[in-house]
Amino acid sequence: MGLALYTAATEHPLTTAELKAHSHIDTSADDAQVAAYIAAATEDTQSFLWRQLCTATWVLTIDRFPCDDYIDLPRPPLQSVTHVKYYDLNNTQQTLSSGDYEVDISTEPGRIYIDRSVGWPSVYDRRNAVEIRFVAGYGAAAAVPEMIKQSIRMKAAHWYENREALIIGVSAMDTPMAAQRLDR
């Protein structure tokens, strides 16, 4: 199974201005660094939660269709499925008709259900014989849950104030426990 980002999100859950207001940063001299911390905190949170926050497009590849009548799609929440392609028994790429499957965006993770009267098609014996392109995420930044945004705020602010893993001469500290608890 492979998972690759096809089109990245065009925004992060927080803006530079929002983090600066949260952290009481009055200068624009560090805007690039603040933006980098937001990006890193967003990536860290998405990785920990195994979720997509702002809308992005992903490609899932699998070697064959499953025995079950559904495929779980990673990186919830699922918004839509762009296509399901596969290599048929002649090793020719085909697109599965969208009428042959149903997309369930209300479950987490989202799923694709094959029409049982049709069944999954047979595929050529090769790696990555099936490709599923899908759109995931809460939508725009405004739709990302506030608890997730708060976790990103706390991490990014902490990293802005503490630019090294350890601070010598004072008590050692890591990312605030509150931010770690928000992720969970």
PDB file of C-alpha atoms in Angstrom:
ATOM      1  CA  MET A   1       0.000   0.000   0.000  1.00  0.00           C
ATOM      2  CA  GLY A   2       1.291   3.440  -0.861  1.00  0.00           C
ATOM      3  CA  LEU A   3      -0.004   6.863   0.001  1.00  0.00           C
ATOM      4  CA  ALA A   4       1.224  10.001  -1.719  1.00  0.00           C
ATOM      5  CA  LEU A   5       0.187  13.611  -1.540  1.00  0.00           C
ATOM      6  CA  TYR A   6      -1.083  14.640  -4.971  1.00  0.00           C
ATOM      7  CA  THR A   7      -2.095  18.258  -4.307  1.00  0.00           C
ATOM      8  CA  ALA A   8      -1.130  19.914  -1.035  1.00  0.00           C
ATOM      9  CA  ALA A   9      -3.447  22.127   0.965  1.00  0.00           C
ATOM     10  CA  THR A  10      -3.287  25.757  -0.095  1.00  0.00           C
ATOM     11  CA  GLU A  11      -3.513  27.033   3.476  1.00  0.00           C
ATOM     12  CA  HIS A  12      -2.701  26.068   7.043  1.00  0.00           C
ATOM     13  CA  PRO A  13      -5.231  26.025   9.892  1.00  0.00           C
ATOM     14  CA  LEU A  14      -3.622  29.187  11.342  1.00  0.00           C
ATOM     15  CA  THR A  15      -2.358  32.363   9.726  1.00  0.00           C
ATOM     16  CA  THR A  16       0.834  34.150  10.711  1.00  0.00           C
ATOM     17  CA  ALA A  17      -1.284  36.994  12.081  1.00  0.00           C
ATOM     18  CA  GLU A  18      -3.276  34.612  14.283  1.00  0.00           C
ATOM     19  CA  LEU A  19      -0.170  33.047  15.797  1.00  0.00           C
ATOM     20  CA  LYS A  20       1.441  36.461  16.288  1.00  0.00           C
ATOM     21  CA  ALA A  21      -1.650  37.666  18.148  1.00  0.00           C
ATOM     22  CA  HIS A  22      -1.690  34.514  20.285  1.00  0.00           C
ATOM     23  CA  SER A  23       2.028  34.839  21.083  1.00  0.00           C
ATOM     24  CA  HIS A  24       2.095  38.642  21.467  1.00  0.00           C
ATOM     25  CA  ILE A  25       4.667  39.014  18.663  1.00  0.00           C
ATOM     26  CA  ASP A  26       4.733  42.659  17.644  1.00  0.00           C
ATOM     27  CA  THR A  27       7.368  42.584  14.915  1.00  0.00           C
ATOM     28  CA  SER A  28       7.114  41.468  11.303  1.00  0.00           C
ATOM     29  CA  ALA A  29      10.832  40.654  11.211  1.00  0.00           C
ATOM     30  CA  ASP A  30      10.122  37.031  12.171  1.00  0.00           C
ATOM     31  CA  ASP A  31       7.106  36.452   9.924  1.00  0.00           C
ATOM     32  CA  ALA A  32       8.904  33.857   7.795  1.00  0.00           C
ATOM     33  CA  GLN A  33       9.997  31.978  10.911  1.00  0.00           C
ATOM     34  CA  VAL A  34       6.493  32.161  12.415  1.00  0.00           C
ATOM     35  CA  ALA A  35       5.046  30.777   9.166  1.00  0.00           C
ATOM     36  CA  ALA A  36       7.621  27.947   9.238  1.00  0.00           C
ATOM     37  CA  TYR A  37       6.607  27.035  12.795  1.00  0.00           C
ATOM     38  CA  ILE A  38       2.941  26.996  11.797  1.00  0.00           C
ATOM     39  CA  ALA A  39       3.755  24.696   8.866  1.00  0.00           C
ATOM     40  CA  ALA A  40       5.827  22.390  11.077  1.00  0.00           C
ATOM     41  CA  ALA A  41       3.220  22.290  13.853  1.00  0.00           C
ATOM     42  CA  THR A  42       0.495  21.572  11.286  1.00  0.00           C
ATOM     43  CA  GLU A  43       2.538  18.756   9.767  1.00  0.00           C
ATOM     44  CA  ASP A  44       3.333  17.335  13.217  1.00  0.00           C
ATOM     45  CA  THR A  45      -0.331  17.407  14.235  1.00  0.00           C
ATOM     46  CA  GLN A  46      -1.536  15.857  10.970  1.00  0.00           C
ATOM     47  CA  SER A  47       1.074  13.141  11.291  1.00  0.00           C
ATOM     48  CA  PHE A  48       0.158  12.367  14.906  1.00  0.00           C
ATOM     49  CA  LEU A  49      -3.580  12.371  14.228  1.00  0.00           C
ATOM     50  CA  TRP A  50      -3.167  10.694  10.809  1.00  0.00           C
ATOM     51  CA  ARG A  51      -5.712  13.230   9.520  1.00  0.00           C
ATOM     52  CA  GLN A  52      -5.832  15.853   6.808  1.00  0.00           C
ATOM     53  CA  LEU A  53      -6.726  19.260   8.207  1.00  0.00           C
ATOM     54  CA  CYS A  54      -7.207  21.640   5.260  1.00  0.00           C
ATOM     55  CA  THR A  55      -8.339  20.250   1.903  1.00  0.00           C
ATOM     56  CA  ALA A  56      -5.717  18.262  -0.021  1.00  0.00           C
ATOM     57  CA  THR A  57      -5.743  15.516  -2.644  1.00  0.00           C
ATOM     58  CA  TRP A  58      -4.109  12.135  -1.999  1.00  0.00           C
ATOM     59  CA  VAL A  59      -3.390   9.026  -4.056  1.00  0.00           C
ATOM     60  CA  LEU A  60      -3.676   5.601  -2.441  1.00  0.00           C
ATOM     61  CA  THR A  61      -2.181   2.649  -4.305  1.00  0.00           C
ATOM     62  CA  ILE A  62      -2.783  -0.993  -3.450  1.00  0.00           C
ATOM     63  CA  ASP A  63      -1.688  -4.184  -5.175  1.00  0.00           C
ATOM     64  CA  ARG A  64      -5.197  -5.633  -5.533  1.00  0.00           C
ATOM     65  CA  PHE A  65      -8.770  -5.028  -4.539  1.00  0.00           C
ATOM     66  CA  PRO A  66      -9.685  -6.401  -1.101  1.00  0.00           C
ATOM     67  CA  CYS A  67     -11.783  -9.473  -0.323  1.00  0.00           C
ATOM     68  CA  ASP A  68     -14.168  -7.201   1.591  1.00  0.00           C
ATOM     69  CA  ASP A  69     -16.727  -5.088  -0.241  1.00  0.00           C
ATOM     70  CA  TYR A  70     -15.109  -1.831   0.889  1.00  0.00           C
ATOM     71  CA  ILE A  71     -11.807   0.033   0.997  1.00  0.00           C
ATOM     72  CA  ASP A  72     -10.932   2.315   3.919  1.00  0.00           C
ATOM     73  CA  LEU A  73      -9.358   5.579   2.799  1.00  0.00           C
ATOM     74  CA  PRO A  74      -6.730   7.109   5.101  1.00  0.00           C
ATOM     75  CA  ARG A  75      -6.351  10.735   6.187  1.00  0.00           C
ATOM     76  CA  PRO A  76      -9.933  11.517   7.251  1.00  0.00           C
ATOM     77  CA  PRO A  77     -12.192  13.316   6.919  1.00  0.00           C
ATOM     78  CA  LEU A  78     -12.946  12.160   3.373  1.00  0.00           C
ATOM     79  CA  GLN A  79     -14.590  14.718   1.093  1.00  0.00           C
ATOM     80  CA  SER A  80     -14.782  12.868  -2.225  1.00  0.00           C
ATOM     81  CA  VAL A  81     -13.213  10.278  -4.516  1.00  0.00           C
ATOM     82  CA  THR A  82     -11.873  11.594  -7.812  1.00  0.00           C
ATOM     83  CA  HIS A  83     -11.323   8.208  -9.448  1.00  0.00           C
ATOM     84  CA  VAL A  84     -10.571   4.529  -8.952  1.00  0.00           C
ATOM     85  CA  LYS A  85      -8.196   3.172 -11.605  1.00  0.00           C
ATOM     86  CA  TYR A  86      -6.822  -0.329 -11.962  1.00  0.00           C
ATOM     87  CA  TYR A  87      -4.791  -2.488 -14.332  1.00  0.00           C
ATOM     88  CA  ASP A  88      -7.006  -5.144 -15.880  1.00  0.00           C
ATOM     89  CA  LEU A  89      -5.892  -8.710 -16.667  1.00  0.00           C
ATOM     90  CA  ASN A  90      -4.278  -7.424 -19.905  1.00  0.00           C
ATOM     91  CA  ASN A  91      -2.195  -4.932 -17.868  1.00  0.00           C
ATOM     92  CA  THR A  92      -4.154  -2.019 -19.352  1.00  0.00           C
ATOM     93  CA  GLN A  93      -5.207   0.773 -17.027  1.00  0.00           C
ATOM     94  CA  GLN A  94      -8.964   1.137 -16.681  1.00  0.00           C
ATOM     95  CA  THR A  95     -11.182   3.511 -14.702  1.00  0.00           C
ATOM     96  CA  LEU A  96     -13.817   1.892 -12.520  1.00  0.00           C
ATOM     97  CA  SER A  97     -17.203   3.414 -13.285  1.00  0.00           C
ATOM     98  CA  SER A  98     -18.387   5.625 -10.429  1.00  0.00           C
ATOM     99  CA  GLY A  99     -21.759   3.899 -10.819  1.00  0.00           C
ATOM    100  CA  ASP A 100     -20.148   0.648  -9.659  1.00  0.00           C
ATOM    101  CA  TYR A 101     -19.182   1.959  -6.238  1.00  0.00           C
ATOM    102  CA  GLU A 102     -20.505   4.188  -3.485  1.00  0.00           C
ATOM    103  CA  VAL A 103     -18.449   6.666  -1.466  1.00  0.00           C
ATOM    104  CA  ASP A 104     -19.224   6.919   2.245  1.00  0.00           C
ATOM    105  CA  ILE A 105     -17.955  10.230   3.614  1.00  0.00           C
ATOM    106  CA  SER A 106     -19.860   9.945   6.888  1.00  0.00           C
ATOM    107  CA  THR A 107     -17.662   7.216   8.392  1.00  0.00           C
ATOM    108  CA  GLU A 108     -14.135   7.648   9.652  1.00  0.00           C
ATOM    109  CA  PRO A 109     -12.173   6.599   7.865  1.00  0.00           C
ATOM    110  CA  GLY A 110     -14.190   7.220   4.725  1.00  0.00           C
ATOM    111  CA  ARG A 111     -14.898   4.215   2.562  1.00  0.00           C
ATOM    112  CA  ILE A 112     -15.535   3.104  -0.979  1.00  0.00           C
ATOM    113  CA  TYR A 113     -18.140   0.308  -1.226  1.00  0.00           C
ATOM    114  CA  ILE A 114     -18.314  -1.783  -4.374  1.00  0.00           C
ATOM    115  CA  ASP A 115     -21.737  -2.617  -5.757  1.00  0.00           C
ATOM    116  CA  ARG A 116     -22.070  -6.253  -4.680  1.00  0.00           C
ATOM    117  CA  SER A 117     -23.894  -7.162  -7.883  1.00  0.00           C
ATOM    118  CA  VAL A 118     -20.791  -6.046  -9.830  1.00  0.00           C
ATOM    119  CA  GLY A 119     -17.922  -6.944  -7.475  1.00  0.00           C
ATOM    120  CA  TRP A 120     -14.375  -5.697  -7.648  1.00  0.00           C
ATOM    121  CA  PRO A 121     -12.754  -6.288 -11.046  1.00  0.00           C
ATOM    122  CA  SER A 122      -9.847  -8.700 -11.445  1.00  0.00           C
ATOM    123  CA  VAL A 123      -6.474  -6.999 -11.676  1.00  0.00           C
ATOM    124  CA  TYR A 124      -3.159  -7.793 -13.274  1.00  0.00           C
ATOM    125  CA  ASP A 125      -0.584  -9.257 -10.881  1.00  0.00           C
ATOM    126  CA  ARG A 126       1.619  -6.212 -10.326  1.00  0.00           C
ATOM    127  CA  ARG A 127       2.513  -3.755  -7.617  1.00  0.00           C
ATOM    128  CA  ASN A 128       0.194  -0.774  -7.256  1.00  0.00           C
ATOM    129  CA  ALA A 129      -2.397  -2.285  -9.598  1.00  0.00           C
ATOM    130  CA  VAL A 130      -5.115  -0.097  -8.050  1.00  0.00           C
ATOM    131  CA  GLU A 131      -4.973   3.707  -7.738  1.00  0.00           C
ATOM    132  CA  ILE A 132      -7.515   5.728  -5.787  1.00  0.00           C
ATOM    133  CA  ARG A 133      -7.357   9.510  -5.927  1.00  0.00           C
ATOM    134  CA  PHE A 134      -9.360  11.231  -3.219  1.00  0.00           C
ATOM    135  CA  VAL A 135      -9.884  14.601  -1.555  1.00  0.00           C
ATOM    136  CA  ALA A 136      -9.638  14.817   2.229  1.00  0.00           C
ATOM    137  CA  GLY A 137      -9.699  17.441   4.959  1.00  0.00           C
ATOM    138  CA  TYR A 138     -12.141  19.553   6.922  1.00  0.00           C
ATOM    139  CA  GLY A 139     -12.206  22.121   4.126  1.00  0.00           C
ATOM    140  CA  ALA A 140     -10.927  25.653   4.644  1.00  0.00           C
ATOM    141  CA  ALA A 141      -8.966  26.666   7.736  1.00  0.00           C
ATOM    142  CA  ALA A 142     -12.122  27.998   9.380  1.00  0.00           C
ATOM    143  CA  ALA A 143     -13.607  24.477   9.404  1.00  0.00           C
ATOM    144  CA  VAL A 144     -10.706  22.858  11.308  1.00  0.00           C
ATOM    145  CA  PRO A 145     -11.836  22.060  14.876  1.00  0.00           C
ATOM    146  CA  GLU A 146     -10.710  24.622  17.434  1.00  0.00           C
ATOM    147  CA  MET A 147      -9.048  22.010  19.656  1.00  0.00           C
ATOM    148  CA  ILE A 148      -6.758  21.015  16.778  1.00  0.00           C
ATOM    149  CA  LYS A 149      -5.999  24.675  16.041  1.00  0.00           C
ATOM    150  CA  GLN A 150      -5.160  25.229  19.707  1.00  0.00           C
ATOM    151  CA  SER A 151      -2.694  22.362  19.632  1.00  0.00           C
ATOM    152  CA  ILE A 152      -1.012  23.886  16.569  1.00  0.00           C
ATOM    153  CA  ARG A 153      -0.969  27.324  18.251  1.00  0.00           C
ATOM    154  CA  MET A 154       0.681  25.954  21.380  1.00  0.00           C
ATOM    155  CA  LYS A 155       3.317  23.951  19.501  1.00  0.00           C
ATOM    156  CA  ALA A 156       4.198  26.758  17.096  1.00  0.00           C
ATOM    157  CA  ALA A 157       4.358  29.347  19.911  1.00  0.00           C
ATOM    158  CA  HIS A 158       6.505  27.020  22.021  1.00  0.00           C
ATOM    159  CA  TRP A 159       8.899  26.407  19.130  1.00  0.00           C
ATOM    160  CA  TYR A 160       9.094  30.145  18.426  1.00  0.00           C
ATOM    161  CA  GLU A 161      10.078  30.861  22.042  1.00  0.00           C
ATOM    162  CA  ASN A 162      12.295  27.774  22.450  1.00  0.00           C
ATOM    163  CA  ARG A 163      14.250  27.246  19.261  1.00  0.00           C
ATOM    164  CA  GLU A 164      16.371  24.383  20.529  1.00  0.00           C
ATOM    165  CA  ALA A 165      15.386  21.001  21.941  1.00  0.00           C
ATOM    166  CA  LEU A 166      16.898  21.846  25.327  1.00  0.00           C
ATOM    167  CA  ILE A 167      17.654  25.133  27.005  1.00  0.00           C
ATOM    168  CA  ILE A 168      20.879  25.030  29.019  1.00  0.00           C
ATOM    169  CA  GLY A 169      20.903  26.846  32.348  1.00  0.00           C
ATOM    170  CA  VAL A 170      17.195  26.542  33.088  1.00  0.00           C
ATOM    171  CA  SER A 171      14.865  23.658  33.652  1.00  0.00           C
ATOM    172  CA  ALA A 172      14.652  21.492  30.549  1.00  0.00           C
ATOM    173  CA  MET A 173      11.310  21.644  28.809  1.00  0.00           C
ATOM    174  CA  ASP A 174       9.715  20.071  25.801  1.00  0.00           C
ATOM    175  CA  THR A 175       6.495  20.876  23.941  1.00  0.00           C
ATOM    176  CA  PRO A 176       3.910  21.758  26.559  1.00  0.00           C
ATOM    177  CA  MET A 177       2.013  18.755  27.837  1.00  0.00           C
ATOM    178  CA  ALA A 178      -1.240  20.564  27.115  1.00  0.00           C
ATOM    179  CA  ALA A 179      -0.473  20.558  23.382  1.00  0.00           C
ATOM    180  CA  GLN A 180       0.346  16.858  23.480  1.00  0.00           C
ATOM    181  CA  ARG A 181      -2.905  16.143  25.320  1.00  0.00           C
ATOM    182  CA  LEU A 182      -4.906  18.150  22.773  1.00  0.00           C
ATOM    183  CA  ASP A 183      -3.533  15.911  20.006  1.00  0.00           C
ATOM    184  CA  ARG A 184      -4.746  12.832  21.802  1.00  0.00           C
TER     185      ARG A 184
END
